[in-house]
Short mmCIF file of C-alpha atoms in Angstrom, two decimals:
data_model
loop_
_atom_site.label_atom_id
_atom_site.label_comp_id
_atom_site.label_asym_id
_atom_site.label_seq_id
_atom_site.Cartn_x
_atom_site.Cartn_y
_atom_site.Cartn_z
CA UNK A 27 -0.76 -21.23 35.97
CA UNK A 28 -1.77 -24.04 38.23
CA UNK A 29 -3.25 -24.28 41.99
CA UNK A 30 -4.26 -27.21 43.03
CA UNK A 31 -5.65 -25.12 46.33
CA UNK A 32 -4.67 -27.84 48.93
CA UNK A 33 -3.43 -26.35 52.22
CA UNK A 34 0.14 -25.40 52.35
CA UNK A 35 2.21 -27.73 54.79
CA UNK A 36 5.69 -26.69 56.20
CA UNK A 37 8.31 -28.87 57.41
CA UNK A 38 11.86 -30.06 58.46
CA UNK A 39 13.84 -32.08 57.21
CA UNK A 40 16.65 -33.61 59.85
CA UNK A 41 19.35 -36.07 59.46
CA UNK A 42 18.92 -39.28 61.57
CA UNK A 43 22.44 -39.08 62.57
CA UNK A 44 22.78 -41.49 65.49
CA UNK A 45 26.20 -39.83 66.58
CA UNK A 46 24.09 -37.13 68.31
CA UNK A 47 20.66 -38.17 69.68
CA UNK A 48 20.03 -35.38 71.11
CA UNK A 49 20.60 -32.92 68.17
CA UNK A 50 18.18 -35.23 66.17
CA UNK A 51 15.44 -35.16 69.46
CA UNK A 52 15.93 -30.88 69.98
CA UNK A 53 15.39 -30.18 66.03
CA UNK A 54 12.37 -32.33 66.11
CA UNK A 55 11.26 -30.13 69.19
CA UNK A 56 12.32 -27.07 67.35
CA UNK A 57 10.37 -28.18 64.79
CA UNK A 58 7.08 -28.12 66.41
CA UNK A 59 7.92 -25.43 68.72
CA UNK A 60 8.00 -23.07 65.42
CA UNK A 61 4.66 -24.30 64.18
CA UNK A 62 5.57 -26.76 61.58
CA UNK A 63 3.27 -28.85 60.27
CA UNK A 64 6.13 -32.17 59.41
CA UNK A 65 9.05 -33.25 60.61
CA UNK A 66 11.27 -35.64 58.28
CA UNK A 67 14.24 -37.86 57.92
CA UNK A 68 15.58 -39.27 55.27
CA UNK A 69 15.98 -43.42 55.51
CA UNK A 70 19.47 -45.23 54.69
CA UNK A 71 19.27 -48.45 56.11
CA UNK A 72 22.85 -49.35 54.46
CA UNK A 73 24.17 -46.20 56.61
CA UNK A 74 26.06 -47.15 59.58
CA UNK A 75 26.16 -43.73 60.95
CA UNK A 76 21.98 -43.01 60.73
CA UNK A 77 19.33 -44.15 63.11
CA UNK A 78 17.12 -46.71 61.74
CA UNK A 79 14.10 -44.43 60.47
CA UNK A 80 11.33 -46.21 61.47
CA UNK A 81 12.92 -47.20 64.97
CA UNK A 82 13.32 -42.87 65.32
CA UNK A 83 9.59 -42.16 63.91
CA UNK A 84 8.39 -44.46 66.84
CA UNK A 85 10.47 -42.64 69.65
CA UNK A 86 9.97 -38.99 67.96
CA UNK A 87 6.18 -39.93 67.69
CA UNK A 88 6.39 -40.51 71.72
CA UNK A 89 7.94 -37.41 72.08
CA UNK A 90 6.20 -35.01 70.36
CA UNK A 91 2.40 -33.97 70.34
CA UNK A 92 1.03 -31.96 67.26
CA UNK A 93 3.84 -32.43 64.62
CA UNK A 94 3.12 -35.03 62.28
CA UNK A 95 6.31 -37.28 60.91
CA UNK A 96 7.20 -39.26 57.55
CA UNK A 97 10.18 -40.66 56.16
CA UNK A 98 12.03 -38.86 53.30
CA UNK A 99 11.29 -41.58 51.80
CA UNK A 100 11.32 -44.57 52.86
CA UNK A 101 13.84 -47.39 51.22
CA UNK A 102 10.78 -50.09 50.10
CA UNK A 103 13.33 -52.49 48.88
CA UNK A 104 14.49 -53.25 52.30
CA UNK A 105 11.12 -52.92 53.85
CA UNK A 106 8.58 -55.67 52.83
CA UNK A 107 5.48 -53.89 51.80
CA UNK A 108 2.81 -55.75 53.65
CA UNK A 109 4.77 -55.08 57.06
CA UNK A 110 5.37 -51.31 56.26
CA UNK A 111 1.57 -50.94 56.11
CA UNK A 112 0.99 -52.69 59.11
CA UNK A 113 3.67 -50.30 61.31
CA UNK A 114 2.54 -47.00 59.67
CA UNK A 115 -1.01 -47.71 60.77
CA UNK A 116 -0.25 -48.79 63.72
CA UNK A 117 2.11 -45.71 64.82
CA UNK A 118 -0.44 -43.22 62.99
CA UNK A 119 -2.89 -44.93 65.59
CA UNK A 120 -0.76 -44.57 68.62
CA UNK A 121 0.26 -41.24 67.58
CA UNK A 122 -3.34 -39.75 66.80
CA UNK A 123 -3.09 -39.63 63.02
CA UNK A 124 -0.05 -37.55 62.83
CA UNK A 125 1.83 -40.31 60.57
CA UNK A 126 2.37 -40.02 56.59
CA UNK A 127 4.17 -42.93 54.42
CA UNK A 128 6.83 -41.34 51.80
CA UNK A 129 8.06 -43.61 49.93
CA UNK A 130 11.01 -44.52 47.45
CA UNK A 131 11.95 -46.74 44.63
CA UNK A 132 15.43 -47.71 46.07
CA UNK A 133 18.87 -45.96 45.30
CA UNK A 134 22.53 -47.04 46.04
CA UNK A 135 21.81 -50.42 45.10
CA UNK A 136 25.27 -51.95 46.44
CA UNK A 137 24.33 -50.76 49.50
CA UNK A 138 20.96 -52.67 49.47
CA UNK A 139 22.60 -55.91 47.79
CA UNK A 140 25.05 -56.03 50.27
CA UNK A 141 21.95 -55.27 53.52
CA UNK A 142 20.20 -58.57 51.66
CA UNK A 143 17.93 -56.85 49.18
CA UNK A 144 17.59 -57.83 45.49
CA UNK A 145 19.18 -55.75 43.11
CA UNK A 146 16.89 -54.26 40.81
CA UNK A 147 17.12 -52.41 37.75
CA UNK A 148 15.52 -48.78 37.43
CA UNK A 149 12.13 -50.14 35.52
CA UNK A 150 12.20 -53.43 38.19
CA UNK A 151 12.12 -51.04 40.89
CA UNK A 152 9.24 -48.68 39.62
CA UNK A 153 7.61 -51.90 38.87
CA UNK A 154 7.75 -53.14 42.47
CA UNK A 155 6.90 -49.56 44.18
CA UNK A 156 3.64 -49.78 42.25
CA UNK A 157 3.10 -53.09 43.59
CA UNK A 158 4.22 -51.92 47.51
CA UNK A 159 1.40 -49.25 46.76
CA UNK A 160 -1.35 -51.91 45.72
CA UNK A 161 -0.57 -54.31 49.13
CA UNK A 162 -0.50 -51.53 51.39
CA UNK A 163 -3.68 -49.85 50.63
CA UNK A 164 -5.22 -53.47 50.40
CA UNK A 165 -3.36 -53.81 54.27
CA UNK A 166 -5.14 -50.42 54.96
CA UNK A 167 -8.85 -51.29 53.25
CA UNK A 168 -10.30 -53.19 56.31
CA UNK A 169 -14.17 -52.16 55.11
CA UNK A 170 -13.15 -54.77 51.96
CA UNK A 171 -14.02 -58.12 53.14
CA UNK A 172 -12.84 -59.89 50.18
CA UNK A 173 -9.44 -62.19 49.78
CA UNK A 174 -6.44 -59.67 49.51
CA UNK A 175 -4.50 -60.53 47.04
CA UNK A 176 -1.43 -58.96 44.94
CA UNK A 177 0.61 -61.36 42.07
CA UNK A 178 3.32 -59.15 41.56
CA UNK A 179 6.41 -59.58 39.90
CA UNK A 180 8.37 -58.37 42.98
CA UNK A 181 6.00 -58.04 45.80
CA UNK A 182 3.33 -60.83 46.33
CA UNK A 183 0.16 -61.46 48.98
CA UNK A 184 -2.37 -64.24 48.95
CA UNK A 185 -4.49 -64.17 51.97
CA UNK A 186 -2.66 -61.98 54.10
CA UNK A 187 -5.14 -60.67 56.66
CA UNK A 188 -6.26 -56.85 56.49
CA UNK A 189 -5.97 -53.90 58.99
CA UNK A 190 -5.29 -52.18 60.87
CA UNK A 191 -6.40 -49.22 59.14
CA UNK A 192 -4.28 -45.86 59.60
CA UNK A 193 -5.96 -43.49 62.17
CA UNK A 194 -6.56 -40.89 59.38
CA UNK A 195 -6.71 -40.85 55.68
CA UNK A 196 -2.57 -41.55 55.51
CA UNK A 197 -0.94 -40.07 52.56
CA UNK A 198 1.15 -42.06 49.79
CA UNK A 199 4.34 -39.59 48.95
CA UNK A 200 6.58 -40.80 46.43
CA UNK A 201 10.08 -39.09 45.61
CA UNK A 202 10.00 -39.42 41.98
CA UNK A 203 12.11 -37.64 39.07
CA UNK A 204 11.80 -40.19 35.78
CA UNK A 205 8.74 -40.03 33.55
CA UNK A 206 7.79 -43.44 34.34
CA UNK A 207 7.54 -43.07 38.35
CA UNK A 208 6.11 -39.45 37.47
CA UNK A 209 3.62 -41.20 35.86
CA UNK A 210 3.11 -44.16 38.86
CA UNK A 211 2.88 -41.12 41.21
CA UNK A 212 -0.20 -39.63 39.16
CA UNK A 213 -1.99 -42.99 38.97
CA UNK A 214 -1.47 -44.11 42.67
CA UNK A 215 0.25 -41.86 44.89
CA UNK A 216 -1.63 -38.93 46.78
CA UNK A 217 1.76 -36.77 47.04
CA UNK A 218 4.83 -36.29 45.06
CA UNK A 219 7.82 -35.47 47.07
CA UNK A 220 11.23 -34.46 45.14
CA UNK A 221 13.59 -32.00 45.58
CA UNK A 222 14.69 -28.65 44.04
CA UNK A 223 18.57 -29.43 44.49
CA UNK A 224 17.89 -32.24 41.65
CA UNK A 225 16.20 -30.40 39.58
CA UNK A 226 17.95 -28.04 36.84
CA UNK A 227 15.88 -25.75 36.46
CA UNK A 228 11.64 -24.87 37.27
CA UNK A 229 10.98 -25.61 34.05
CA UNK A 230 11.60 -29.91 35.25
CA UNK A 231 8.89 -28.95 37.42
CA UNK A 232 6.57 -27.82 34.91
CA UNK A 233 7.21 -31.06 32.63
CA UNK A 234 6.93 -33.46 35.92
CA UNK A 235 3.40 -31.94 36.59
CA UNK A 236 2.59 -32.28 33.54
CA UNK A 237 3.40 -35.91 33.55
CA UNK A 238 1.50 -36.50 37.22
CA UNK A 239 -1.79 -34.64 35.73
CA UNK A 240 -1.54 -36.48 32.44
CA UNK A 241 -1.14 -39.87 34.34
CA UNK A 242 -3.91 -38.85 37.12
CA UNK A 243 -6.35 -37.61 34.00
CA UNK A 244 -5.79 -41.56 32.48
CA UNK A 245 -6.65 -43.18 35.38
CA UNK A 246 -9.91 -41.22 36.03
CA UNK A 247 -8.31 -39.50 38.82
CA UNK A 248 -8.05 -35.30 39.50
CA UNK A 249 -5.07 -33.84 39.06
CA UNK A 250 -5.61 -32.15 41.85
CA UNK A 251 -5.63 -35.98 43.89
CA UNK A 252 -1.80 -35.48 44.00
CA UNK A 253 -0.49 -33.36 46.49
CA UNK A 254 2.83 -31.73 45.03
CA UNK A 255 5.52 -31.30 47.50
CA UNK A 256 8.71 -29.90 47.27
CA UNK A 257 12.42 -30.41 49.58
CA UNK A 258 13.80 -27.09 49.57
CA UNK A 259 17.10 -25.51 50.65
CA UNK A 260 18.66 -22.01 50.93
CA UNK A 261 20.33 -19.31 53.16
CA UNK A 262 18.72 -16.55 55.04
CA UNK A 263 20.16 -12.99 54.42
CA UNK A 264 20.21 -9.89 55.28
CA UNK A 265 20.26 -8.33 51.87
CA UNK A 266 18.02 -9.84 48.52
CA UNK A 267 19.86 -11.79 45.80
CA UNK A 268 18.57 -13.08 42.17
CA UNK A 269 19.27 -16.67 43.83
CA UNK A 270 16.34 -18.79 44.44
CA UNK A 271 15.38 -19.16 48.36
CA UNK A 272 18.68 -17.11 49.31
CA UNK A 273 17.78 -13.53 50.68
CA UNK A 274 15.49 -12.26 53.85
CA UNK A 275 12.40 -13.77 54.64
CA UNK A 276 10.23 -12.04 52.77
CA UNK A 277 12.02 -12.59 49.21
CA UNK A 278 11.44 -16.87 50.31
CA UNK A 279 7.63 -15.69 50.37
CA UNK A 280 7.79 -14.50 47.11
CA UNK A 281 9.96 -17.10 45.59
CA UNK A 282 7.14 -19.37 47.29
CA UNK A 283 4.25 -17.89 46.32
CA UNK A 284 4.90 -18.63 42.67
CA UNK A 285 5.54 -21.76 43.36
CA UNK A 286 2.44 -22.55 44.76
CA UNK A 287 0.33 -20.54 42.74
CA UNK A 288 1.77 -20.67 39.61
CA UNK A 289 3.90 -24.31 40.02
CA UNK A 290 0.79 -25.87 42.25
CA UNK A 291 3.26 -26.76 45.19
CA UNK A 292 1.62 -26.75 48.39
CA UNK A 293 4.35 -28.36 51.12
CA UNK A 294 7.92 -27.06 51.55
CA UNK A 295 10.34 -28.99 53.12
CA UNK A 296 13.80 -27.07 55.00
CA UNK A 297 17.01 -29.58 54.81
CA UNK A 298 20.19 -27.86 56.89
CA UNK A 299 19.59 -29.11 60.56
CA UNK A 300 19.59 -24.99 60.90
CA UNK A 301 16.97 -24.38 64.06
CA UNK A 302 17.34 -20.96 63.41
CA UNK A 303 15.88 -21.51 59.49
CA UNK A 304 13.29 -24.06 60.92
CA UNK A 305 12.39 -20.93 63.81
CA UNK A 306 11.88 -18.42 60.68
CA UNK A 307 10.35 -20.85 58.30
CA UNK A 308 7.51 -21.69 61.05
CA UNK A 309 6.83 -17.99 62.84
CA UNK A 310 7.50 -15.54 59.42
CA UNK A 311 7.84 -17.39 56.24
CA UNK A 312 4.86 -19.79 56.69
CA UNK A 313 2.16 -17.16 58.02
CA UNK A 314 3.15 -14.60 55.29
CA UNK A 315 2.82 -16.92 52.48
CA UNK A 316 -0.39 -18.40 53.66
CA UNK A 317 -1.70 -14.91 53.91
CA UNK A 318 -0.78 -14.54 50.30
CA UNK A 319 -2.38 -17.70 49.02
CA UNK A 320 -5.40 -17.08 51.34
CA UNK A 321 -6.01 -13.46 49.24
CA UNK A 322 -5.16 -14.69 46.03
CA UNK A 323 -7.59 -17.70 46.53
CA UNK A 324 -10.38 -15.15 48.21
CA UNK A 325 -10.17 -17.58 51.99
CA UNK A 326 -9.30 -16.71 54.79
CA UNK A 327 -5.73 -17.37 55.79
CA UNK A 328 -5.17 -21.24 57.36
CA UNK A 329 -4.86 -21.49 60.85
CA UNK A 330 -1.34 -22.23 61.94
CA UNK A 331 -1.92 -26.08 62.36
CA UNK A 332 -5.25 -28.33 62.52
CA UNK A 333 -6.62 -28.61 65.77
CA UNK A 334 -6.40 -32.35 64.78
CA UNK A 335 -3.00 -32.92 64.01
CA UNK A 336 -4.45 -36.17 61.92
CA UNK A 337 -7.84 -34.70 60.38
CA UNK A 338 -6.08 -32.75 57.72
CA UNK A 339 -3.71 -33.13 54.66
#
């Protein structure tokens, strides 16, 4: 059994379509109305029919007040690393810290060939995320005075000038399956963000963790340094089912619970663009599982978001 006791997150997960602005705007709203803790969207710069991401973070970020917003994750071989540092400090700033920076290895690579990007090969890419990681916490460091510089294979600095630095301590979130990003993600990355659809069973969760702990323990980190994170989806019933995450509220709490006290999850993302799932996720399931974490850790139950939005992760 594993807990790595960090304080359970909820969130959305919206498609940026761009054929219905509004839809995208009132989820978002629904979102925070319900108490969520995130909002996210997943980031297809190749698709003709979604908002750019970053372009929708910065107008969501102006029109919302407590939730805090990341990409699902973000395509890094379309976005040079040194700039993506530079804008996600900068809108965690002008939003009060309420900014966090998934991040991906690239997918669909036709797609990013034919945007400009350099096709990559599955090791190339994992090779260049790592790198992305390095610049943009050496972008983010502004209390090192020293020359920042990165002599990567795929992604290079030499000299570039740091800061700013993110308005709160901005989490690294990497959507990761394969044993070698696993293993990136436990070395460098503060949260690991895949989701249940892919895997086949909770057993691939077991052996991931085990990779992400194993990598974390190598490089002198905690395993508990990696927040684990998890894109969920399901149907609200009326009646209980054997099915994972489709029944009535309370059998998702249950389902839940073992994932986060047995699995170490800790963040539970809702994909369907269903505001009547995001209303239940935020004002039952969310308060009834952090009740059961809270007496099965001996705390008292988390309050329903930080005062903060950006003081805590």
């Amino acid at each position: 059994m594993t807990d790595y006791g960090h304080d359970l997150l909820f969130g959305s997960f919206i498609t940026p379509t761009n054929a219905d602005p509004e839809q995208v705007l009132a989820l978002t709203s629904a979102s925070e109305a319900a108490g969520l803790d995130l909002a996210t969207f997943q980031d297809h710069p190749y698709q003709p029919g979604f908002f750019d991401t970053w372009t929708l973070l910065s107008f969501l970020a102006a029109r919302t007040s407590t939730i805090r917003l990341t990409a699902n994750v973000l395509n890094l071989p379309l976005r040079p690393p040194a700039v993506v540092a530079r804008a996600a400090a900068s809108l965690d700033i002008l939003s009060g810290g309420r900014i966090e920076l998934g991040l991906g290895a690239g997918a669909f690579w036709d797609a990013i060939v034919a945007m400009g990007g350099e096709r990559l090969t599955p090791g190339e890419s994992i090779t260049a995320l790592g790198e992305a990681i390095e610049i943009i916490r050496g972008i983010w460091d502004t209390g090192d005075h020293s020359r920042l510089r990165v002599d990567g294979t795929h992604h290079r600095v030499d000299g570039a000038k740091r800061g700013p630095a993110p308005a709160h301590d901005m989490g690294i979130w990497l959507g990761a399956y394969k044993p070698r990003i696993l293993r990136l993600t436990g070395r460098a990355a503060d949260g690991w963000l895949p989701s249940l659809a892919y895997m086949k069973s909770i057993q691939d969760l077991v052996d991931a963790n085990e990779i992400i702990d194993g990598a974390a323990s190598a490089a002198g980190r905690q395993p508990g340094d990696v927040r684990r994170l998890l894109n969920i989806t399901g149907r609200l019933t009326s009646a209980p089912s054997e099915q994972m995450l489709v029944g009535p509220p309370e059998q998702w709490v249950e389902q839940l619970a073992v994932l986060t006290l047995e699995h170490g999850f800790s963040g539970y993302v809702l994909g369907g663009d269903d505001p009547r799932a995001i209303a239940v996720l935020g004002e039952e399931i969310a308060p009834a599982l952090r009740e059961i974490v809270a007496a099965e850790r001996g705390s008292s139950p988390e309050p329903r978001r930080p005062e903060r939005p950006g003081d805590a992760r």
